Amino acid sequence: MTQAQLHAQDTGAMASPRRGVAGARQRSGHAGIGLLKSAGPMLSLLAMVAVFTSLTPNFLSGGNLQAILESAAVPAVVAIGMTFVLVQGSIDLSSEGVASLANILLSILIANSVTAHDLGAGAILVALAAGLAVGVLNGTLYAYLRMPSLIVTLAMWLITLGLAALLFPSRQPQLLDGGFVGLALHKHFGLSALVYLAVAFALFAFIVERRTKLGRIGFAIGADEALVRLAGVNVNLYKVSAFAICGSLTGLAGILTAAQIGVGNPLAGEGLLFPGIAACVIGGTLLSGGRGGVLHSLVGVLVLVTLRNGLVQTGTNPLLQKAIEGVVIVVAVAASTWHLRRKTRVVK
């Protein structure tokens, strides 16, 4: 072996451990960043609680914490449904219209002060079926007709709002079914049945997301749809299923809103779309799909609701509240997608 070869061998032997150490440090750094991104929303929530607790002593009172959970119940149901769509890289903008339609259908079919109908629990089933039907239609138009989900669901938002206004009777129906209205009025351990229902649906959705083929393939579609199609999977079926889940849960949100306000309102779903999508994004569910999940979205809901509650507790100007919420969302999106900026795509 020549002197040059010996020198090269020695140099490689010395460089190899260095490269190994550098690689280990790099992998450790990536792991630390990944952990920070995963725990970031929860850490933000805890930091927010600490800040508002220092500003107002009543923030951590039992009554205020109960108010936060009550306020989070309906947005949580919407966010759960939205998560199944977002992880596939799609979006559903029809939430407000679907919730309003479900609210009106329930209000005129259950015991009320305007119409003579009283289907009891059947009214709930009809309202849920309406949400399911809209979700299936959204998914079918998107998956099989190749229409952008943003355009399809935006149009469906307007259509369902129009149907809700068309079905609205001559005057606002007051709900007279004591058992149904009691879902929001009667408290158990300080919380209404709406909170327990939201928790139950969250647990069920988490099981579906993590333990079923529907959940796993949904993430795979968001990560690389072309690869999933090459594997022989019926991608369109899973897309329609995701929109069906979203439509059903949005319809449920309209039903729960009816129990909260006690009347039928063709604009009952107003204000549900923003917290639904924003909570998912803040929690770490990517708009481009493939990452996030139900638990992430629930943390995002708590971040939004806690932020609003804290700003009210501290007497912040309502207009400034909106600005602060907007800043929080922009920062959350930037933090969660900055490392993917070269490959992040617009939702399909």
CSV table of C-alpha atoms in Angstrom, one decimal:
chain,number,residue,atom,x,y,z
A,1,MET,CA,0.0,0.0,0.0
A,2,THR,CA,1.4,3.4,-1.0
A,3,GLN,CA,1.9,6.3,1.4
A,4,ALA,CA,-0.9,8.2,-0.2
A,5,GLN,CA,-3.3,5.3,0.3
A,6,LEU,CA,-2.3,4.9,3.9
A,7,HIS,CA,-2.9,8.7,4.4
A,8,ALA,CA,-6.4,8.4,2.8
A,9,GLN,CA,-7.3,5.4,5.0
A,10,ASP,CA,-6.3,7.2,8.1
A,11,THR,CA,-8.2,10.4,7.1
A,12,GLY,CA,-11.3,8.3,6.4
A,13,ALA,CA,-11.0,6.5,9.7
A,14,MET,CA,-10.8,9.8,11.6
A,15,ALA,CA,-13.6,11.4,9.5
A,16,SER,CA,-16.0,8.5,10.0
A,17,PRO,CA,-16.5,9.0,13.7
A,18,ARG,CA,-16.9,12.7,13.2
A,19,ARG,CA,-19.6,12.1,10.6
A,20,GLY,CA,-21.3,9.6,12.9
A,21,VAL,CA,-21.3,12.1,15.7
A,22,ALA,CA,-22.6,14.8,13.4
A,23,GLY,CA,-25.3,12.5,12.1
A,24,ALA,CA,-26.4,11.6,15.6
A,25,ARG,CA,-26.5,15.3,16.6
A,26,GLN,CA,-28.6,16.1,13.5
A,27,ARG,CA,-31.0,13.2,14.2
A,28,SER,CA,-31.3,14.3,17.8
A,29,GLY,CA,-32.0,17.9,16.7
A,30,HIS,CA,-34.7,16.7,14.3
A,31,ALA,CA,-36.3,14.6,17.1
A,32,GLY,CA,-36.2,17.6,19.4
A,33,ILE,CA,-37.8,19.9,16.8
A,34,GLY,CA,-40.5,17.2,16.1
A,35,LEU,CA,-41.3,16.9,19.8
A,36,LEU,CA,-41.5,20.7,20.1
A,37,LYS,CA,-43.9,20.9,17.2
A,38,SER,CA,-46.1,18.1,18.7
A,39,ALA,CA,-46.1,19.6,22.2
A,40,GLY,CA,-46.2,23.2,21.0
A,41,PRO,CA,-50.0,23.7,21.0
A,42,MET,CA,-50.3,22.2,24.5
A,43,LEU,CA,-47.4,24.3,25.8
A,44,SER,CA,-49.1,27.4,24.3
A,45,LEU,CA,-52.3,26.5,26.1
A,46,LEU,CA,-50.5,26.1,29.4
A,47,ALA,CA,-48.6,29.4,28.9
A,48,MET,CA,-51.9,31.2,28.0
A,49,VAL,CA,-53.5,29.8,31.2
A,50,ALA,CA,-50.5,31.1,33.2
A,51,VAL,CA,-50.7,34.6,31.7
A,52,PHE,CA,-54.4,35.0,32.1
A,53,THR,CA,-54.2,33.6,35.7
A,54,SER,CA,-51.7,36.3,36.5
A,55,LEU,CA,-53.8,39.0,35.0
A,56,THR,CA,-57.1,38.0,36.6
A,57,PRO,CA,-57.5,35.9,39.7
A,58,ASN,CA,-60.9,34.6,38.7
A,59,PHE,CA,-59.6,32.9,35.6
A,60,LEU,CA,-58.9,29.6,37.3
A,61,SER,CA,-62.1,29.6,39.3
A,62,GLY,CA,-64.4,26.6,38.9
A,63,GLY,CA,-67.1,28.6,37.3
A,64,ASN,CA,-64.9,30.0,34.7
A,65,LEU,CA,-63.3,26.7,33.8
A,66,GLN,CA,-66.8,25.2,33.4
A,67,ALA,CA,-67.7,28.1,31.1
A,68,ILE,CA,-64.6,27.4,29.0
A,69,LEU,CA,-65.6,23.7,28.6
A,70,GLU,CA,-69.2,24.7,27.8
A,71,SER,CA,-68.1,27.1,25.1
A,72,ALA,CA,-65.7,24.5,23.6
A,73,ALA,CA,-68.4,21.7,23.3
A,74,VAL,CA,-69.9,22.7,19.9
A,75,PRO,CA,-66.7,24.0,18.2
A,76,ALA,CA,-65.1,20.7,19.3
A,77,VAL,CA,-67.7,18.7,17.5
A,78,VAL,CA,-67.2,20.7,14.3
A,79,ALA,CA,-63.4,20.5,14.6
A,80,ILE,CA,-63.5,16.7,15.0
A,81,GLY,CA,-65.5,16.3,11.7
A,82,MET,CA,-63.2,18.9,10.0
A,83,THR,CA,-60.1,16.9,11.0
A,84,PHE,CA,-61.1,13.9,8.9
A,85,VAL,CA,-61.3,16.1,5.8
A,86,LEU,CA,-58.2,18.2,6.4
A,87,VAL,CA,-55.9,15.2,7.0
A,88,GLN,CA,-56.7,14.1,3.5
A,89,GLY,CA,-55.6,17.5,2.1
A,90,SER,CA,-59.1,18.7,1.4
A,91,ILE,CA,-61.4,21.3,3.1
A,92,ASP,CA,-65.0,21.7,3.9
A,93,LEU,CA,-66.4,25.3,4.0
A,94,SER,CA,-70.1,24.3,4.3
A,95,SER,CA,-70.2,24.0,8.1
A,96,GLU,CA,-72.2,27.1,8.9
A,97,GLY,CA,-74.9,26.2,6.3
A,98,VAL,CA,-75.2,22.6,7.3
A,99,ALA,CA,-75.4,23.4,11.0
A,100,SER,CA,-78.1,26.0,10.3
A,101,LEU,CA,-80.1,23.5,8.1
A,102,ALA,CA,-79.9,20.9,10.8
A,103,ASN,CA,-81.0,23.4,13.4
A,104,ILE,CA,-84.1,24.4,11.5
A,105,LEU,CA,-85.1,20.9,10.6
A,106,LEU,CA,-84.9,19.8,14.2
A,107,SER,CA,-86.7,22.9,15.4
A,108,ILE,CA,-89.8,22.5,13.1
A,109,LEU,CA,-90.0,18.7,13.6
A,110,ILE,CA,-89.7,18.5,17.4
A,111,ALA,CA,-92.3,19.9,19.8
A,112,ASN,CA,-92.2,23.7,19.2
A,113,SER,CA,-94.3,26.8,19.4
A,114,VAL,CA,-95.0,27.2,15.7
A,115,THR,CA,-95.6,23.9,13.9
A,116,ALA,CA,-97.8,21.0,14.9
A,117,HIS,CA,-95.0,18.4,14.3
A,118,ASP,CA,-93.5,16.4,17.2
A,119,LEU,CA,-91.3,13.6,16.0
A,120,GLY,CA,-89.4,13.5,19.3
A,121,ALA,CA,-86.1,11.7,18.8
A,122,GLY,CA,-87.0,11.2,15.1
A,123,ALA,CA,-86.4,14.9,14.6
A,124,ILE,CA,-82.8,14.5,15.7
A,125,LEU,CA,-82.4,11.6,13.3
A,126,VAL,CA,-83.8,13.7,10.4
A,127,ALA,CA,-81.4,16.6,11.2
A,128,LEU,CA,-78.4,14.2,11.4
A,129,ALA,CA,-79.5,12.5,8.1
A,130,ALA,CA,-79.5,16.0,6.5
A,131,GLY,CA,-75.9,16.6,7.6
A,132,LEU,CA,-74.9,13.2,6.4
A,133,ALA,CA,-76.6,13.7,3.0
A,134,VAL,CA,-74.8,17.0,2.5
A,135,GLY,CA,-71.5,15.5,3.4
A,136,VAL,CA,-71.9,12.6,1.0
A,137,LEU,CA,-72.9,15.0,-1.7
A,138,ASN,CA,-69.9,17.2,-1.0
A,139,GLY,CA,-67.6,14.2,-1.1
A,140,THR,CA,-69.2,12.8,-4.3
A,141,LEU,CA,-68.9,16.0,-6.2
A,142,TYR,CA,-65.3,16.4,-5.1
A,143,ALA,CA,-64.0,12.9,-5.5
A,144,TYR,CA,-65.9,11.6,-8.6
A,145,LEU,CA,-66.4,14.8,-10.6
A,146,ARG,CA,-63.0,16.1,-9.7
A,147,MET,CA,-64.3,19.5,-8.5
A,148,PRO,CA,-62.1,21.4,-6.0
A,149,SER,CA,-63.4,20.8,-2.5
A,150,LEU,CA,-63.1,24.5,-1.7
A,151,ILE,CA,-65.5,25.5,-4.5
A,152,VAL,CA,-67.9,22.6,-3.9
A,153,THR,CA,-68.3,23.2,-0.2
A,154,LEU,CA,-68.4,27.0,-0.6
A,155,ALA,CA,-71.4,26.5,-2.9
A,156,MET,CA,-73.0,24.0,-0.6
A,157,TRP,CA,-72.6,26.5,2.3
A,158,LEU,CA,-74.8,29.0,0.3
A,159,ILE,CA,-77.3,26.3,-0.8
A,160,THR,CA,-77.8,25.0,2.7
A,161,LEU,CA,-78.2,28.5,4.1
A,162,GLY,CA,-80.8,29.1,1.5
A,163,LEU,CA,-82.7,25.9,2.4
A,164,ALA,CA,-82.6,26.8,6.1
A,165,ALA,CA,-84.1,30.2,5.3
A,166,LEU,CA,-86.7,28.6,3.0
A,167,LEU,CA,-87.8,26.1,5.8
A,168,PHE,CA,-87.9,28.8,8.4
A,169,PRO,CA,-91.6,29.3,9.4
A,170,SER,CA,-93.4,32.6,9.8
A,171,ARG,CA,-92.0,33.2,13.2
A,172,GLN,CA,-89.1,31.8,15.3
A,173,PRO,CA,-90.0,28.4,16.8
A,174,GLN,CA,-89.4,28.0,20.5
A,175,LEU,CA,-88.4,24.4,21.4
A,176,LEU,CA,-90.9,22.9,23.9
A,177,ASP,CA,-89.3,19.5,24.3
A,178,GLY,CA,-88.1,19.6,27.9
A,179,GLY,CA,-85.8,16.6,27.6
A,180,PHE,CA,-84.0,18.0,24.6
A,181,VAL,CA,-83.6,21.5,25.9
A,182,GLY,CA,-82.4,19.9,29.2
A,183,LEU,CA,-79.3,18.7,27.4
A,184,ALA,CA,-78.0,22.2,27.8
A,185,LEU,CA,-79.8,23.3,31.0
A,186,HIS,CA,-79.3,20.4,33.3
A,187,LYS,CA,-75.9,20.1,34.9
A,188,HIS,CA,-74.0,17.0,36.0
A,189,PHE,CA,-70.9,17.8,38.1
A,190,GLY,CA,-71.2,21.4,36.9
A,191,LEU,CA,-71.3,20.5,33.2
A,192,SER,CA,-74.1,20.0,30.8
A,193,ALA,CA,-74.7,16.9,28.7
A,194,LEU,CA,-73.3,18.8,25.7
A,195,VAL,CA,-69.8,18.6,27.1
A,196,TYR,CA,-70.1,14.9,27.8
A,197,LEU,CA,-71.4,14.3,24.4
A,198,ALA,CA,-68.5,16.2,22.8
A,199,VAL,CA,-66.0,14.2,24.9
A,200,ALA,CA,-67.7,10.9,23.9
A,201,PHE,CA,-67.6,11.7,20.2
A,202,ALA,CA,-64.0,12.8,20.5
A,203,LEU,CA,-63.0,9.5,22.0
A,204,PHE,CA,-64.9,7.6,19.3
A,205,ALA,CA,-63.4,9.7,16.6
A,206,PHE,CA,-59.9,9.1,18.0
A,207,ILE,CA,-60.5,5.3,17.9
A,208,VAL,CA,-61.7,5.5,14.3
A,209,GLU,CA,-58.7,7.7,13.4
A,210,ARG,CA,-56.1,5.5,14.9
A,211,ARG,CA,-57.6,2.0,14.9
A,212,THR,CA,-59.5,1.7,11.6
A,213,LYS,CA,-58.6,1.5,8.0
A,214,LEU,CA,-60.6,4.7,7.3
A,215,GLY,CA,-58.4,6.7,9.7
A,216,ARG,CA,-55.1,5.3,8.5
A,217,ILE,CA,-55.8,5.6,4.8
A,218,GLY,CA,-57.0,9.2,5.4
A,219,PHE,CA,-53.6,10.2,6.6
A,220,ALA,CA,-52.0,8.3,3.7
A,221,ILE,CA,-54.1,10.1,1.2
A,222,GLY,CA,-53.0,13.4,2.6
A,223,ALA,CA,-49.3,12.4,2.6
A,224,ASP,CA,-49.2,10.9,-0.9
A,225,GLU,CA,-52.5,10.3,-2.7
A,226,ALA,CA,-50.8,9.0,-5.9
A,227,LEU,CA,-48.9,6.3,-4.0
A,228,VAL,CA,-52.2,5.2,-2.3
A,229,ARG,CA,-53.9,4.9,-5.6
A,230,LEU,CA,-51.0,2.8,-7.0
A,231,ALA,CA,-51.6,0.5,-4.0
A,232,GLY,CA,-55.0,-0.3,-5.4
A,233,VAL,CA,-57.0,1.5,-2.7
A,234,ASN,CA,-60.4,3.0,-3.7
A,235,VAL,CA,-59.4,6.5,-2.7
A,236,ASN,CA,-62.7,8.1,-3.8
A,237,LEU,CA,-64.6,6.0,-1.3
A,238,TYR,CA,-62.5,7.1,1.6
A,239,LYS,CA,-62.8,10.8,0.5
A,240,VAL,CA,-66.6,10.5,0.4
A,241,SER,CA,-66.5,8.8,3.8
A,242,ALA,CA,-64.4,11.7,5.3
A,243,PHE,CA,-66.9,14.3,4.0
A,244,ALA,CA,-69.8,12.2,5.3
A,245,ILE,CA,-68.3,12.2,8.8
A,246,CYS,CA,-67.7,15.9,8.6
A,247,GLY,CA,-71.3,16.6,7.4
A,248,SER,CA,-72.8,14.3,10.1
A,249,LEU,CA,-70.9,16.0,13.0
A,250,THR,CA,-71.6,19.5,11.6
A,251,GLY,CA,-75.3,18.5,11.6
A,252,LEU,CA,-74.9,17.4,15.2
A,253,ALA,CA,-73.3,20.8,16.0
A,254,GLY,CA,-76.5,22.4,14.7
A,255,ILE,CA,-78.6,20.2,16.9
A,256,LEU,CA,-76.5,21.0,20.0
A,257,THR,CA,-76.8,24.7,19.2
A,258,ALA,CA,-80.6,24.3,19.1
A,259,ALA,CA,-80.4,22.9,22.6
A,260,GLN,CA,-78.2,25.8,23.8
A,261,ILE,CA,-80.3,28.6,22.4
A,262,GLY,CA,-83.7,26.9,22.8
A,263,VAL,CA,-85.1,28.2,19.4
A,264,GLY,CA,-84.8,27.5,15.7
A,265,ASN,CA,-82.6,30.0,13.9
A,266,PRO,CA,-81.7,29.9,10.2
A,267,LEU,CA,-78.3,31.5,11.1
A,268,ALA,CA,-77.6,29.2,14.0
A,269,GLY,CA,-74.4,27.9,12.4
A,270,GLU,CA,-73.0,31.4,12.0
A,271,GLY,CA,-69.5,31.6,13.5
A,272,LEU,CA,-68.8,27.9,13.5
A,273,LEU,CA,-66.6,27.7,10.4
A,274,PHE,CA,-63.8,29.9,11.6
A,275,PRO,CA,-63.1,28.2,15.0
A,276,GLY,CA,-63.6,24.8,13.3
A,277,ILE,CA,-60.8,25.2,10.8
A,278,ALA,CA,-58.7,27.5,13.0
A,279,ALA,CA,-58.7,25.1,15.9
A,280,CYS,CA,-57.5,22.3,13.6
A,281,VAL,CA,-54.6,24.4,12.2
A,282,ILE,CA,-53.6,25.8,15.6
A,283,GLY,CA,-53.6,22.2,17.0
A,284,GLY,CA,-51.2,21.1,14.3
A,285,THR,CA,-53.4,19.6,11.6
A,286,LEU,CA,-51.8,20.6,8.3
A,287,LEU,CA,-54.1,22.2,5.6
A,288,SER,CA,-52.0,20.2,3.1
A,289,GLY,CA,-52.9,16.9,4.8
A,290,GLY,CA,-51.0,14.0,6.2
A,291,ARG,CA,-50.4,15.3,9.7
A,292,GLY,CA,-52.4,16.1,12.8
A,293,GLY,CA,-55.4,14.4,14.2
A,294,VAL,CA,-58.5,14.6,16.5
A,295,LEU,CA,-56.5,15.2,19.7
A,296,HIS,CA,-54.5,18.0,18.0
A,297,SER,CA,-57.7,19.7,16.9
A,298,LEU,CA,-59.2,19.5,20.4
A,299,VAL,CA,-56.2,21.2,21.9
A,300,GLY,CA,-56.6,23.8,19.2
A,301,VAL,CA,-60.2,24.3,20.3
A,302,LEU,CA,-59.2,24.8,23.9
A,303,VAL,CA,-56.5,27.3,22.8
A,304,LEU,CA,-59.1,29.4,20.9
A,305,VAL,CA,-61.8,29.2,23.6
A,306,THR,CA,-59.3,29.9,26.4
A,307,LEU,CA,-57.9,32.9,24.4
A,308,ARG,CA,-61.4,34.4,23.9
A,309,ASN,CA,-62.4,33.8,27.5
A,310,GLY,CA,-59.1,35.3,28.8
A,311,LEU,CA,-59.5,38.4,26.6
A,312,VAL,CA,-63.0,38.9,27.9
A,313,GLN,CA,-61.9,38.4,31.5
A,314,THR,CA,-59.2,41.1,31.1
A,315,GLY,CA,-61.6,43.5,29.5
A,316,THR,CA,-59.9,43.6,26.1
A,317,ASN,CA,-61.7,45.6,23.4
A,318,PRO,CA,-63.9,43.2,21.2
A,319,LEU,CA,-62.3,44.5,18.0
A,320,LEU,CA,-58.8,44.0,19.4
A,321,GLN,CA,-59.9,40.5,20.4
A,322,LYS,CA,-60.4,39.6,16.7
A,323,ALA,CA,-57.1,41.0,15.8
A,324,ILE,CA,-55.3,39.0,18.5
A,325,GLU,CA,-57.1,35.8,17.4
A,326,GLY,CA,-55.9,36.5,13.8
A,327,VAL,CA,-52.3,37.0,14.9
A,328,VAL,CA,-52.4,33.7,16.8
A,329,ILE,CA,-53.7,31.8,13.8
A,330,VAL,CA,-51.1,33.3,11.5
A,331,VAL,CA,-48.3,32.4,13.9
A,332,ALA,CA,-49.6,28.9,14.4
A,333,VAL,CA,-49.8,28.3,10.6
A,334,ALA,CA,-46.4,29.7,10.0
A,335,ALA,CA,-44.9,27.6,12.8
A,336,SER,CA,-46.5,24.4,11.7
A,337,THR,CA,-45.7,24.7,8.0
A,338,TRP,CA,-42.5,26.6,7.8
A,339,HIS,CA,-40.3,23.5,7.4
A,340,LEU,CA,-42.7,22.3,4.6
A,341,ARG,CA,-42.8,25.6,2.7
A,342,ARG,CA,-41.2,24.2,-0.4
A,343,LYS,CA,-43.7,21.3,-0.8
A,344,THR,CA,-46.9,22.6,0.9
A,345,ARG,CA,-49.7,22.7,-1.7
A,346,VAL,CA,-53.0,24.4,-1.8
A,347,VAL,CA,-55.9,22.2,-0.5
A,348,LYS,CA,-57.6,20.2,-3.2
